Amino acid sequence: MRVSMSTGSRMPVNGRSIQDEIHAVQWHVSALRVPRDGDDHTEVVSRLRELRARILFDHGRRPDFRAPDGSHVDDQDLDYGAWHFVARREPDGPPLGYIRLSTPETGELFQSRFYLGDDAYQRLLADENTTAAKTFEHSRLVIEHRARKLGLGAYLNAVAIGAAHHLGAELMVGTSGTQDGQDRFHGRFGFRPVPGTRRYTRQYTEEVILLVHRVAEGAGEYTDLVAGMCSHFPEFAAEPMVLPPPGPADRGAVPTGLLSAGAPDDEVWRPVLFEPVRGADRAALADLLESGTVRTVHDTIEDQLRELIGCREPGGRFDEPTLAAKVDDQLAGIDAWAYGSWVWYPWSGRLVHLLPREEFRLVRTDRNREKIQRPQQRRLLAHRIGIVGLSVGNSAAITLALEGIGGAFRLADFDELSLSNLNRLRAGVHHLNVGKAVICARQLFEIDPYLDIEIMPAGLTAENMAEFFRGDGTPIDLLVEECDTPYVKIAAREHARALGIPVIMDCNDRGMLDIERFDLEPDRPLLHGRLGDLRAADLPTLSSADKADLILRMVDAERISPELAAAFPEIGRTLSSWPQLASDVALGGALVTEAARRILLGLPCESGRFYVDLETLIAPEYNSCALAGVTA
C-alpha cells in the first residue's frame, strides 16, 4: 500500500518538517509474517535474506555477508516467526529497503538476547519493568544507497515501530551499528543506549551497541509519524508481498550500492579497501570494476615497490635487472596487481592501488627520518587525537596526518562548508554545503586510507561529550580544540582535565598557541586561570555582554593584534564575523602539530601561552643577513 498522511508541525529541516522531508517521496510498503513453522515460505525467505545481505555487504565493507561462490548470505532462524517489511517507489518496482520485526513468539532467538547473554538480558527486562511476552525486536534495517537521501530509512523504521506498538509491545530492543551514526538515528525515535553494551562486532566490521525503546515514552521526534504507521498497520499486513524472481543476474550481481556510490553524496566519507589476495575481496573488486562507477584507476604499484626498496636500502645503486629481481622477491609470488590494497573513494570515483599498510606508511613517512625516527613514528601512529572545530581545525588535522602524528582521529563539527570559509579552509567549490567533518575525514583518508577515523557531524554537545572523549574503550590521547562556542570550549576542557588529557588550541591571531598539560597537572585551572571559577554549567545564565567579555578573556584582549581588536566592535555592523587569514590558519596547523609531536613523544612541552608572531619576527631586527653584515 502507498501511505500519505498529515503529521502536523515537527522540528524544521531547512524550513520543512521532518515528516515533510520523509513524505516528499512516497513509498509503497508490503508486509509479510512468516509462520514459525513456515516451510512453505522457504523461497520468499531466501529472497529476503539475499536482498538484505547484498545491501549489508555494501561492496565489500562487510565481507562476511558474501559467500566464496559470490552469493549473498544472511541466514537466521529468526526470520521464521517474524514480520518482514519491504519498501519500493512503485508497486512493481525493485525493493529499496527492508526491516524485520520479531515478536515475543521467537524471543529466545532475539539477536539482543544473544548479544547480551541470557542472564544480562533478563536483568535488562527486569530493569525496564517488563516481560519477554511484551518485548519485540526490530532489526536488519537496510536501505539501498540511492534511497538513503530520500528518507526511506526513517519511513521504514517508523513502519516497524508502529507495527510493534499496534501488536501490544511495551518494550522494543535492538542492536545498532555506530560507525555512521546509526545509533543516533535510532535515538531520534526514542531509543536509548544500554550502558556498557558497546563493543566491536566482526561481522559488521564496526562497534555495535544495544538500544531499548519504551512504547509509553513515545517515539521522540517521530512520535506522530509512528502513531500514523501504527494505525495503518492492518493495511500493511493485508498487502501481499511480491519479490522479483531469482535469476542469473541476481547471483553474485553487482551490489546496487555500487551503482550509486560514485554519485555526489554529501554524507559519504569512508573509503572501501579491497585486498585481492582474499577471495571475497577479489570478487567484490571485480564487481566494482564492472559497475561503471569507477571514473579513474590509479595503479602505480610498481613504482611504489621500487620506492619501498629504495627506502629500505637507501645506499643501494641497483641496475635495472637487480631492482626488478628485488621487486619480484618482495611480491613473493603474488601477481603485482593483487599485491597490497585497492582503495575505492566513492565520493570521487577513484580506485587507487597502494602498498599494504605498514609498507605504505614506511614509504610515506620516510622523508620524516632524522626529524622523526622510525620508532618514534610508530609511537605517534599508535595515538588517537580528537579535534573539535574543523574550520581552523582542518589545517591542524591535515598537518597532523601528513606528518604521521596520530593513526586514529575523532572529528567533531556541526557546520557545513560555506563560501566565506574558502578564504582559509583547504577545500573546493564542489564541497559547498558539505559537512566540515565529512570534508576533513575524506581529506585524511586521501592522505592515508589506513587511518581509523570517526566523525561526529552533529558537533560536540553535552549529550555526546563523554562518547567523544572515551569512545567505547578507545579514549583520545590528545584534544585539539578549535571551536567557536564558549560552552564547548569550557566543557571540553572540564572533561579533558577530569580524564588527564592534554589540550592544544591555536587562535590564528599573532601565532598564539595555547597548551594545557592536564596529563601532568590534573588540578591546573582552565585556560590558565583566565576564567576564574566559571564552569560550563554557568554559561546559560550569562548575558550577551558577559559572554562577549568571556571570549575576550579567553583570547587575552591585551595581546590580540590591532587589526582583530579593531574588528570586534564592527562585527554585526560593518563585518559579518571576525577576520581570519589562510596564512594564519596554516601557521596554526604547524604550531599545533609541533606541540602534539612533543607531547605524544614525551619531549619537553610545558603548559602556557606562546606567540609565534610573524608580524614581529619578520622585521629588521630579526634579519639574519643584516645581523651578519651581509648586503646585496
XYZ file of C-alpha atoms in Angstrom:
632
model
C 0.000 0.000 0.000
C 1.032 3.613 -0.528
C 0.697 5.780 2.561
C 0.356 9.550 2.729
C -0.672 11.355 5.887
C -0.632 14.741 7.544
C 1.500 14.666 10.675
C 1.343 18.221 11.929
C 4.253 20.502 12.685
C 7.542 18.972 13.741
C 11.134 20.122 14.104
C 12.077 22.031 10.907
C 14.702 20.812 8.479
C 15.720 23.623 6.095
C 12.337 25.225 6.662
C 10.394 21.968 6.326
C 9.298 19.491 8.964
C 10.963 16.111 9.331
C 7.768 14.462 8.195
C 7.585 16.779 5.188
C 11.075 15.643 4.219
C 10.095 11.986 4.542
C 6.825 12.376 2.655
C 8.421 14.355 -0.160
C 8.859 10.864 -1.600
C 6.039 8.403 -1.048
C 6.724 4.733 -0.577
C 4.926 1.515 -1.328
C 5.303 -0.845 1.648
C 4.307 -4.504 1.763
C 4.409 -6.775 4.789
C 4.655 -10.500 5.380
C 4.561 -12.545 8.546
C 6.395 -15.821 8.074
C 4.991 -18.547 10.370
C 7.326 -20.117 12.903
C 6.985 -23.436 11.080
C 6.746 -21.806 7.652
C 8.374 -24.469 5.490
C 6.152 -23.321 2.625
C 7.792 -19.869 2.825
C 11.339 -21.083 2.161
C 11.568 -19.416 -1.234
C 10.418 -15.960 -0.113
C 12.627 -16.104 2.990
C 15.588 -16.944 0.772
C 14.928 -13.879 -1.394
C 14.531 -11.613 1.642
C 17.841 -12.868 3.016
C 19.592 -12.266 -0.295
C 18.143 -8.745 -0.518
C 19.355 -7.599 2.885
C 22.684 -9.487 2.685
C 23.517 -7.779 -0.593
C 22.874 -4.353 0.933
C 24.772 -5.239 4.113
C 27.744 -6.474 2.080
C 27.979 -2.896 0.751
C 30.567 -3.600 -1.974
C 32.976 -5.214 0.486
C 32.502 -3.163 3.622
C 31.086 -6.219 5.454
C 32.674 -9.216 3.710
C 31.007 -11.820 5.967
C 27.740 -11.291 4.081
C 29.178 -12.742 0.896
C 29.953 -16.420 0.360
C 33.013 -17.666 -1.575
C 30.768 -18.525 -4.524
C 29.711 -14.872 -4.835
C 26.221 -15.288 -3.373
C 24.997 -13.009 -0.571
C 24.057 -14.796 2.636
C 22.342 -13.801 5.884
C 20.648 -16.952 7.146
C 18.960 -16.520 10.528
C 16.370 -18.760 12.206
C 14.841 -15.531 13.497
C 13.322 -14.966 10.043
C 10.672 -17.569 10.843
C 8.006 -16.187 13.160
C 8.858 -12.576 12.251
C 7.214 -9.735 10.317
C 9.111 -8.580 7.224
C 8.571 -5.177 5.587
C 9.796 -4.218 2.110
C 9.578 -0.743 0.558
C 9.526 0.332 -3.106
C 8.918 3.534 -5.010
C 6.335 1.787 -7.176
C 4.297 -1.376 -6.504
C 6.141 -3.271 -9.233
C 9.479 -1.530 -8.711
C 12.648 -3.023 -7.228
C 12.883 -3.318 -3.428
C 14.807 -0.358 -1.985
C 14.602 -1.049 1.727
C 13.823 -3.725 4.271
C 13.266 -4.109 8.026
C 12.352 -7.068 10.244
C 10.168 -7.072 13.367
C 10.424 -10.076 15.693
C 7.636 -10.822 18.154
C 7.700 -12.483 21.593
C 6.956 -15.797 19.879
C 10.647 -16.026 18.933
C 12.016 -14.106 21.912
C 14.510 -16.854 22.741
C 16.161 -16.204 19.331
C 16.441 -12.402 19.574
C 19.795 -11.022 18.459
C 19.724 -8.775 21.512
C 19.463 -11.799 23.791
C 22.469 -13.481 22.191
C 24.384 -10.197 22.232
C 23.849 -9.711 25.996
C 23.617 -13.292 27.189
C 20.549 -14.790 28.895
C 21.230 -13.528 32.411
C 22.034 -9.954 31.364
C 19.021 -9.938 29.040
C 16.689 -10.984 31.853
C 18.159 -8.287 34.089
C 17.520 -5.745 31.357
C 13.848 -6.730 31.146
C 13.562 -6.513 34.918
C 15.214 -3.088 34.927
C 12.698 -1.960 32.314
C 9.840 -3.394 34.396
C 8.500 -5.610 31.616
C 8.499 -9.238 30.499
C 9.601 -11.219 27.468
C 5.929 -11.539 26.493
C 5.747 -7.767 25.932
C 9.139 -7.314 24.258
C 9.643 -7.015 20.489
C 12.871 -6.674 18.499
C 13.407 -4.756 15.284
C 16.498 -5.488 13.243
C 18.109 -5.581 9.825
C 17.064 -2.094 8.680
C 18.816 -1.876 5.304
C 18.402 0.762 2.606
C 19.828 0.909 -0.905
C 22.285 3.802 -1.292
C 20.149 5.627 -3.825
C 17.190 5.786 -1.394
C 19.074 6.878 1.728
C 18.852 10.586 0.943
C 15.102 10.287 0.358
C 14.049 9.490 3.924
C 13.297 5.798 3.402
C 15.285 4.742 6.484
C 13.159 6.897 8.776
C 9.989 5.784 6.990
C 10.677 2.053 7.350
C 11.850 2.459 10.927
C 8.540 4.146 11.726
C 6.675 1.302 9.998
C 8.301 -1.362 12.204
C 7.947 0.641 15.412
C 4.340 1.439 14.591
C 3.678 -2.247 13.959
C 5.172 -3.169 17.334
C 3.004 -0.558 19.036
C -0.083 -1.953 17.288
C 0.779 -5.520 18.318
C 0.982 -4.595 22.008
C 4.679 -4.064 22.670
C 5.761 -2.434 25.924
C 9.467 -2.554 25.124
C 11.490 -2.733 21.906
C 15.113 -3.871 21.795
C 17.689 -3.996 19.040
C 21.380 -3.802 18.290
C 22.677 -0.911 16.221
C 25.874 -0.044 14.440
C 27.642 3.184 15.388
C 30.129 3.869 12.630
C 27.826 6.045 10.531
C 25.685 7.358 13.385
C 23.032 4.649 13.172
C 22.618 4.693 16.961
C 21.971 8.440 16.910
C 19.436 7.914 14.113
C 17.510 5.455 16.301
C 17.818 7.890 19.199
C 15.588 10.283 17.279
C 12.865 7.612 17.543
C 13.168 7.425 21.333
C 15.679 4.572 21.506
C 18.366 4.923 24.175
C 21.636 3.033 24.577
C 22.111 0.419 27.289
C 25.273 1.414 29.179
C 28.241 -0.899 28.850
C 26.995 -2.734 25.767
C 29.066 -1.078 23.054
C 31.700 -3.359 21.535
C 33.289 -4.267 18.213
C 31.482 -6.956 16.200
C 33.485 -8.603 13.447
C 30.507 -9.487 11.261
C 29.571 -5.818 10.927
C 33.186 -4.554 10.962
C 32.233 -1.832 13.438
C 31.238 -1.183 17.025
C 27.685 -2.202 17.929
C 25.521 -1.104 20.852
C 22.249 -2.357 22.330
C 19.296 0.057 22.288
C 15.928 -0.011 24.048
C 12.664 1.875 23.432
C 9.751 2.088 25.849
C 6.482 2.449 23.972
C 4.937 4.545 26.734
C 7.645 7.190 26.286
C 6.713 7.931 22.675
C 8.895 7.883 19.584
C 10.856 11.085 20.033
C 10.867 13.397 17.023
C 8.819 10.848 15.067
C 6.015 10.246 17.569
C 3.283 11.427 15.181
C 4.701 9.504 12.231
C 4.925 6.286 14.265
C 1.370 6.808 15.502
C 0.201 7.075 11.901
C 2.043 3.892 10.948
C 0.522 2.136 13.960
C -2.975 2.936 12.729
C -2.107 1.845 9.176
C -0.540 -1.459 10.224
C -3.613 -3.590 9.336
C -3.409 -2.208 5.796
C 0.299 -3.022 5.542
C -0.412 -6.531 6.827
C -3.093 -7.072 4.184
C -0.793 -6.074 1.316
C 0.681 -9.162 -0.383
C 4.441 -9.217 -0.671
C 5.811 -9.881 -4.123
C 9.551 -10.189 -4.656
C 11.313 -10.374 -8.028
C 12.126 -13.930 -9.069
C 15.736 -15.019 -8.680
C 17.718 -15.257 -11.836
C 21.266 -15.417 -13.134
C 21.644 -11.670 -12.728
C 20.867 -11.903 -9.014
C 23.595 -14.387 -8.159
C 26.807 -12.514 -7.471
C 25.366 -9.434 -9.156
C 26.901 -6.016 -8.691
C 25.649 -4.680 -5.338
C 23.137 -1.943 -6.043
C 25.022 0.319 -3.664
C 27.898 0.349 -6.128
C 25.675 1.677 -8.841
C 25.165 4.920 -6.927
C 28.418 5.021 -4.996
C 30.050 7.426 -7.414
C 27.153 9.869 -7.356
C 27.625 13.015 -5.289
C 26.692 12.098 -1.741
C 27.416 14.651 0.927
C 27.461 12.012 3.647
C 29.916 9.529 2.135
C 33.365 9.861 3.691
C 34.782 6.384 4.258
C 36.728 4.573 1.527
C 36.422 0.847 0.852
C 39.571 -1.285 0.892
C 39.974 -4.477 -1.113
C 42.782 -7.000 -0.661
C 42.690 -9.159 -3.798
C 44.593 -11.997 -2.136
C 41.304 -12.636 -0.305
C 38.750 -14.369 -2.485
C 35.782 -12.318 -1.328
C 37.638 -9.052 -1.899
C 38.755 -10.160 -5.342
C 35.132 -10.860 -6.332
C 33.942 -7.560 -4.860
C 36.655 -5.658 -6.720
C 35.596 -7.319 -9.969
C 32.013 -6.259 -9.285
C 33.123 -2.705 -8.702
C 35.124 -2.532 -11.919
C 32.159 -3.862 -13.868
C 29.698 -1.442 -12.269
C 30.656 1.606 -14.332
C 31.127 3.795 -11.244
C 34.928 3.840 -11.354
C 35.949 7.047 -13.102
C 39.713 6.642 -12.897
C 42.102 3.862 -11.910
C 45.457 4.832 -10.374
C 47.876 1.909 -10.361
C 51.469 2.880 -9.573
C 52.263 -0.211 -7.521
C 55.449 -0.977 -9.480
C 56.841 2.476 -8.694
C 55.781 2.162 -5.058
C 57.562 -1.186 -4.753
C 60.732 0.300 -6.179
C 60.476 3.214 -3.781
C 59.964 0.770 -0.909
C 63.204 -0.981 -1.788
C 64.969 2.383 -2.008
C 63.712 3.337 1.458
C 64.909 0.062 2.948
C 68.255 0.127 1.158
C 68.990 3.836 0.596
C 72.661 3.207 -0.141
C 71.956 0.741 -2.903
C 72.628 1.688 -6.503
C 70.854 -1.105 -8.306
C 70.861 -1.713 -12.016
C 67.513 -2.475 -13.634
C 67.759 -6.308 -13.530
C 68.769 -6.249 -9.850
C 65.972 -3.855 -8.939
C 63.458 -5.956 -10.875
C 64.648 -9.051 -9.015
C 64.203 -7.302 -5.666
C 60.675 -6.307 -6.653
C 59.945 -9.957 -7.514
C 61.301 -11.017 -4.125
C 59.019 -8.509 -2.425
C 55.988 -9.802 -4.318
C 56.831 -13.354 -3.152
C 54.862 -14.988 -5.940
C 51.842 -12.675 -5.776
C 50.815 -11.003 -9.014
C 51.632 -7.291 -8.872
C 48.002 -6.314 -9.468
C 46.917 -8.388 -6.428
C 49.586 -7.060 -4.074
C 48.582 -4.681 -1.270
C 45.235 -2.911 -1.316
C 42.921 -1.319 -3.818
C 41.210 1.690 -2.265
C 37.836 2.858 -3.580
C 36.972 6.503 -2.906
C 33.241 6.644 -3.739
C 32.992 10.451 -3.477
C 35.472 10.944 -6.317
C 35.067 7.713 -8.277
C 38.803 6.960 -7.952
C 40.210 3.476 -7.447
C 43.810 3.564 -6.183
C 46.317 0.706 -5.821
C 48.584 1.007 -2.765
C 51.167 -0.903 -0.776
C 49.998 -2.793 2.340
C 49.575 -0.597 5.410
C 52.961 -0.966 7.103
C 54.892 -0.704 3.838
C 52.750 2.220 2.722
C 53.448 4.097 5.937
C 57.147 3.287 5.875
C 57.498 4.869 2.436
C 55.073 7.742 3.038
C 56.879 8.914 6.176
C 60.407 8.099 5.002
C 61.299 11.769 4.494
C 60.470 12.432 8.167
C 63.517 10.441 9.265
C 66.130 12.147 11.425
C 63.473 14.675 12.417
C 61.161 11.794 13.382
C 62.857 8.435 13.668
C 61.006 5.252 12.716
C 60.449 4.039 16.314
C 59.061 7.494 17.150
C 56.853 7.360 14.064
C 55.381 4.062 15.189
C 54.669 5.533 18.619
C 52.974 8.557 17.090
C 50.786 6.441 14.819
C 49.557 4.487 17.842
C 47.790 7.560 19.283
C 44.185 8.751 18.881
C 43.610 12.508 18.535
C 40.324 14.342 18.990
C 39.706 17.545 17.044
C 36.761 19.847 17.754
C 36.040 22.585 15.202
C 37.102 21.784 11.644
C 37.489 25.165 10.033
C 40.728 26.194 11.713
C 40.966 22.604 12.989
C 41.059 21.319 9.415
C 44.547 22.749 8.988
C 45.698 21.027 12.174
C 44.117 17.710 11.159
C 45.725 17.686 7.724
C 49.152 18.674 9.043
C 48.974 16.020 11.762
C 48.024 13.357 9.213
C 50.719 14.425 6.757
C 53.362 14.200 9.472
C 52.082 10.817 10.642
C 51.063 12.065 14.077
C 48.051 10.018 15.078
C 46.819 6.826 13.481
C 43.274 7.446 14.688
C 41.174 10.602 14.726
C 37.845 11.561 16.247
C 36.435 14.634 14.462
C 33.533 16.822 15.581
C 31.874 19.760 13.827
C 28.198 20.502 13.221
C 28.776 23.066 10.472
C 28.760 22.802 6.685
C 31.214 24.500 4.370
C 30.058 27.922 3.206
C 31.522 30.126 0.506
C 33.056 32.526 3.028
C 35.034 29.598 4.556
C 37.051 29.243 1.361
C 39.370 32.095 2.301
C 41.092 29.794 4.832
C 39.836 26.200 4.634
C 41.519 23.907 2.109
C 38.537 22.708 0.125
C 36.975 23.239 -3.287
C 33.846 24.890 -4.542
C 32.336 21.438 -5.074
C 32.425 20.996 -1.280
C 29.973 23.830 -0.587
C 27.235 22.713 1.835
C 29.126 19.520 2.652
C 29.713 18.921 6.360
C 33.134 20.034 7.560
C 33.593 16.757 9.433
C 32.883 14.835 6.211
C 35.309 17.007 4.212
C 38.059 16.559 6.780
C 37.588 12.790 7.026
C 37.795 12.486 3.228
C 40.964 14.568 3.128
C 42.648 12.484 5.818
C 41.687 9.211 4.122
C 43.121 10.526 0.849
C 46.434 11.019 2.690
C 46.315 7.631 4.437
C 43.410 5.246 3.738
C 44.541 3.023 6.625
C 43.662 5.622 9.261
C 40.991 4.912 11.856
C 38.568 7.852 11.714
C 35.294 8.561 13.484
C 33.198 11.661 12.884
C 30.536 13.459 14.890
C 28.707 15.561 12.299
C 26.346 16.936 14.943
C 29.318 18.586 16.640
C 30.343 18.249 20.264
C 27.385 18.527 22.641
C 26.604 17.810 26.266
C 24.948 14.571 25.120
C 27.913 13.158 23.192
C 30.790 14.697 25.163
C 31.582 11.515 27.087
C 31.429 9.430 23.897
C 33.821 11.818 22.155
C 36.421 11.586 24.901
C 36.092 7.935 25.863
C 34.639 6.202 22.828
C 33.998 2.589 23.758
C 37.254 1.719 25.403
C 39.211 3.876 22.941
C 39.773 7.241 24.659
C 41.563 10.045 22.887
C 45.149 10.816 23.914
C 45.129 14.491 22.925
C 42.493 17.158 22.272
C 42.851 19.888 19.656
C 40.167 22.442 20.457
C 39.342 24.914 17.671
C 35.624 25.596 18.067
C 33.855 28.950 18.441
C 31.241 28.032 21.041
C 32.163 29.158 24.592
C 30.194 26.344 26.226
C 32.016 23.664 24.232
C 35.407 25.285 24.862
C 34.879 25.154 28.610
C 33.002 21.834 28.839
C 35.613 20.097 26.678
C 38.378 21.308 28.984
C 36.454 20.169 32.035
C 36.242 16.670 30.562
C 39.878 16.726 29.443
C 41.088 17.780 32.889
C 38.990 15.092 34.602
C 40.482 12.443 32.284
C 44.047 13.773 32.258
C 44.051 14.582 28.533
C 46.278 17.436 27.265
C 44.634 20.227 25.247
C 46.106 22.324 22.432
C 44.456 25.406 20.926
C 45.600 27.762 18.169
C 43.905 31.156 17.877
C 45.212 32.078 14.370
C 45.995 35.610 15.502
C 49.586 36.641 16.144
C 50.541 32.948 16.060
C 49.075 32.312 19.505
C 49.417 28.714 20.709
C 47.773 27.565 23.943
C 48.840 24.358 25.728
C 47.242 22.828 28.832
C 49.014 19.733 30.173
C 46.191 18.224 32.185
C 48.014 14.902 31.826
C 50.793 16.334 34.030
C 48.809 18.914 36.019
C 45.408 17.442 36.943
C 44.468 20.486 39.039
C 45.531 23.139 36.559
C 42.922 25.941 36.200
C 41.171 26.032 32.831
C 42.754 28.387 30.293
C 45.479 29.210 32.830
C 43.015 30.672 35.298
C 41.614 33.299 32.943
C 38.053 32.137 33.604
C 38.179 32.276 37.378
C 35.666 29.846 38.890
C 33.374 29.858 35.846
C 32.041 26.452 34.794
C 30.358 25.348 31.586
C 27.111 24.892 33.503
C 27.161 28.615 34.358
C 27.093 29.834 30.755
C 23.302 29.747 30.166
C 22.886 32.357 32.914
C 25.347 34.826 31.367
C 24.154 37.873 29.476
C 25.325 38.614 25.923
C 27.688 41.248 27.276
C 29.113 38.772 29.782
C 29.675 36.203 27.033
C 31.489 38.784 24.883
C 33.683 39.619 27.861
C 34.317 35.905 28.392
C 35.584 35.454 24.828
C 37.953 38.403 25.251
C 39.275 36.868 28.467
C 39.856 33.562 26.679
C 41.961 35.123 23.914
C 43.636 37.765 26.149
C 42.306 41.070 24.852
C 45.549 42.841 25.738
C 47.598 40.657 23.389
C 45.416 40.350 20.286
C 46.531 42.062 17.082
C 45.443 45.671 16.457
C 43.507 44.517 13.398
C 41.484 41.970 15.376
C 40.913 44.425 18.203
C 39.555 46.961 15.711
C 37.296 44.318 14.157
C 35.419 43.303 17.325
C 33.216 46.432 17.616
C 32.426 46.217 13.870
C 31.085 42.644 13.984
C 27.388 42.739 13.160
C 27.664 46.317 11.940
C 30.170 46.525 9.077
C 31.625 42.991 9.421
C 29.772 39.678 9.261
C 32.299 37.989 11.578
C 35.867 38.324 12.810
C 38.695 38.312 10.243
C 40.793 35.191 9.655
C 43.526 34.619 7.062
C 44.667 31.412 5.403
C 48.294 32.183 6.297
C 47.381 32.473 9.989
C 45.396 29.232 9.850
C 48.220 27.387 8.074
C 50.696 28.611 10.686
C 48.299 27.404 13.377
C 48.263 23.919 11.876
C 52.054 23.844 12.047
C 52.128 25.060 15.657
C 49.521 22.532 16.805
C 51.397 19.712 15.081
C 54.726 20.710 16.636
C 53.173 20.769 20.117
C 51.323 17.469 19.526
C 54.513 15.728 18.430
C 56.375 16.879 21.526
C 53.573 15.908 23.910
C 52.961 12.455 22.424
C 56.673 11.621 22.330
C 57.235 12.819 25.895
C 59.507 15.673 24.814
C 59.636 18.989 26.713
C 56.404 20.928 26.153
C 55.004 22.770 29.130
C 51.633 24.372 29.723
C 51.340 28.000 28.726
C 50.503 30.507 26.035
C 53.071 31.154 23.310
C 53.259 33.577 20.377
C 54.947 32.976 17.016
C 54.055 36.425 15.691
C 55.206 36.777 12.087
C 54.424 40.497 12.172
C 57.123 40.790 14.827
C 59.519 38.105 13.627
C 59.706 39.240 10.001
C 61.234 42.569 10.977
C 64.605 44.280 10.542
C 65.862 43.355 13.999
C 65.432 39.651 13.132
C 67.053 39.866 9.667
C 69.925 37.389 9.954
C 71.607 38.739 6.842
C 71.664 42.251 8.271
C 72.878 40.974 11.623
C 75.749 39.162 9.894
C 76.638 42.231 7.847
C 75.600 40.629 4.571
C 74.384 43.120 1.963
C 73.218 42.825 -1.610
